[in-house]
PDB file of C-alpha atoms in Angstrom:
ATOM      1  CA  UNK A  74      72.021-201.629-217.431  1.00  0.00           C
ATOM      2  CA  UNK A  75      69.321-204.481-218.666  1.00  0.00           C
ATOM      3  CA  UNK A  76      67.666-203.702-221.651  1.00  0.00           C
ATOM      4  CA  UNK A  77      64.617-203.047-220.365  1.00  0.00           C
ATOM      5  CA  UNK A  78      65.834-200.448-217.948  1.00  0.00           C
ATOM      6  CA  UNK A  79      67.333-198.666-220.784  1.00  0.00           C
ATOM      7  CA  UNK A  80      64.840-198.736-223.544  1.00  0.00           C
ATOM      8  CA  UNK A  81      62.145-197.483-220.409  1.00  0.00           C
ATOM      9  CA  UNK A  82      65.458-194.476-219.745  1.00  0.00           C
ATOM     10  CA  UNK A  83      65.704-193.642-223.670  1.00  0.00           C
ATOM     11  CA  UNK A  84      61.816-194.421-224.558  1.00  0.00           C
ATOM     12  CA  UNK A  85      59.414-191.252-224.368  1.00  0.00           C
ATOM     13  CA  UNK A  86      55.631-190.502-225.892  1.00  0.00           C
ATOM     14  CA  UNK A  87      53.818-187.921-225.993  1.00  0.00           C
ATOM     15  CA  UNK A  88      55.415-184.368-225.374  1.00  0.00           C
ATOM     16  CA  UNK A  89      58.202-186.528-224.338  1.00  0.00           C
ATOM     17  CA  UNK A  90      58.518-185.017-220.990  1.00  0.00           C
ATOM     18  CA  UNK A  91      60.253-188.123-218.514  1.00  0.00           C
ATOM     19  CA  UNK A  92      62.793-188.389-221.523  1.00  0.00           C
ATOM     20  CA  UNK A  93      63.695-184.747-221.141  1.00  0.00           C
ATOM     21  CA  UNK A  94      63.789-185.348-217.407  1.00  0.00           C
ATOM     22  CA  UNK A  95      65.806-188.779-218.151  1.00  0.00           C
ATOM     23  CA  UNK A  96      68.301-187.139-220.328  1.00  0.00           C
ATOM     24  CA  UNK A  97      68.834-183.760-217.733  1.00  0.00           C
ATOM     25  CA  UNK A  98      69.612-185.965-214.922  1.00  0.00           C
ATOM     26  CA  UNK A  99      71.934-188.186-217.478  1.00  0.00           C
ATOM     27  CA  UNK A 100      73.638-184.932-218.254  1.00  0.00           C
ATOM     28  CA  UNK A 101      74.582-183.551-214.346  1.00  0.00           C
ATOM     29  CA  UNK A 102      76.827-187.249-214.249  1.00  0.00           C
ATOM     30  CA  UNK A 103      79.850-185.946-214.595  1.00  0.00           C
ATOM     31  CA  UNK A 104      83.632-187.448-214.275  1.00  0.00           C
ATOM     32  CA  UNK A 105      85.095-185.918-211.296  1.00  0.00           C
ATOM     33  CA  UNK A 106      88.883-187.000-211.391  1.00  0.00           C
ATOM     34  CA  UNK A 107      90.769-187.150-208.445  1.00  0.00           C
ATOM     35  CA  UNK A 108      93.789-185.382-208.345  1.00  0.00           C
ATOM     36  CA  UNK A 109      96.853-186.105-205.607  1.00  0.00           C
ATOM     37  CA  UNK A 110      95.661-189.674-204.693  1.00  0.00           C
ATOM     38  CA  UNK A 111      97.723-192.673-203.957  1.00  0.00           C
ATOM     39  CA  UNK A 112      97.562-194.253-207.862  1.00  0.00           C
ATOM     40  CA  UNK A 113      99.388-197.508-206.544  1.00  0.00           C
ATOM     41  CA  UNK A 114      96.274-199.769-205.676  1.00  0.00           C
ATOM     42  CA  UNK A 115      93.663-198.940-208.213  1.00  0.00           C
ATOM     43  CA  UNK A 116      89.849-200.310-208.163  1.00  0.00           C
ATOM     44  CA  UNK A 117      88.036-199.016-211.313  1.00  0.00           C
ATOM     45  CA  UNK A 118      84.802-200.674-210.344  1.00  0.00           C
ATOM     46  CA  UNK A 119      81.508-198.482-209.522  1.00  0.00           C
ATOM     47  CA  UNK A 120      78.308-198.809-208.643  1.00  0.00           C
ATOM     48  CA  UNK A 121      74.968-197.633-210.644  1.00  0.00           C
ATOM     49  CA  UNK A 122      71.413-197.812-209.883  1.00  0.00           C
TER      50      UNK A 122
END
């Protein structure tokens, strides 16, 4: 993530409000392995917005 993406994500005034909001919707990413799946061509890359 660029810096300025981030510090806007972790930055917060006031009552703080977005970086309560920011920091719920951080929370509900979760890992979700995949158990039973071919392991013998592996591509660890993702994608985030």
């Amino acid at each position: 993530m660029k810096q300025g993406a981030w510090d806007y994500v972790v930055g917060g005034a006031d009552s703080e409000t977005t970086l309560r909001r920011n920091r719920r919707a951080f929370d509900k990413i979760a890992f979700r392995p995949r158990v039973l799946v071919d392991v013998s061509n592996v591509d660890p890359s993702t994608t985030f917005l």
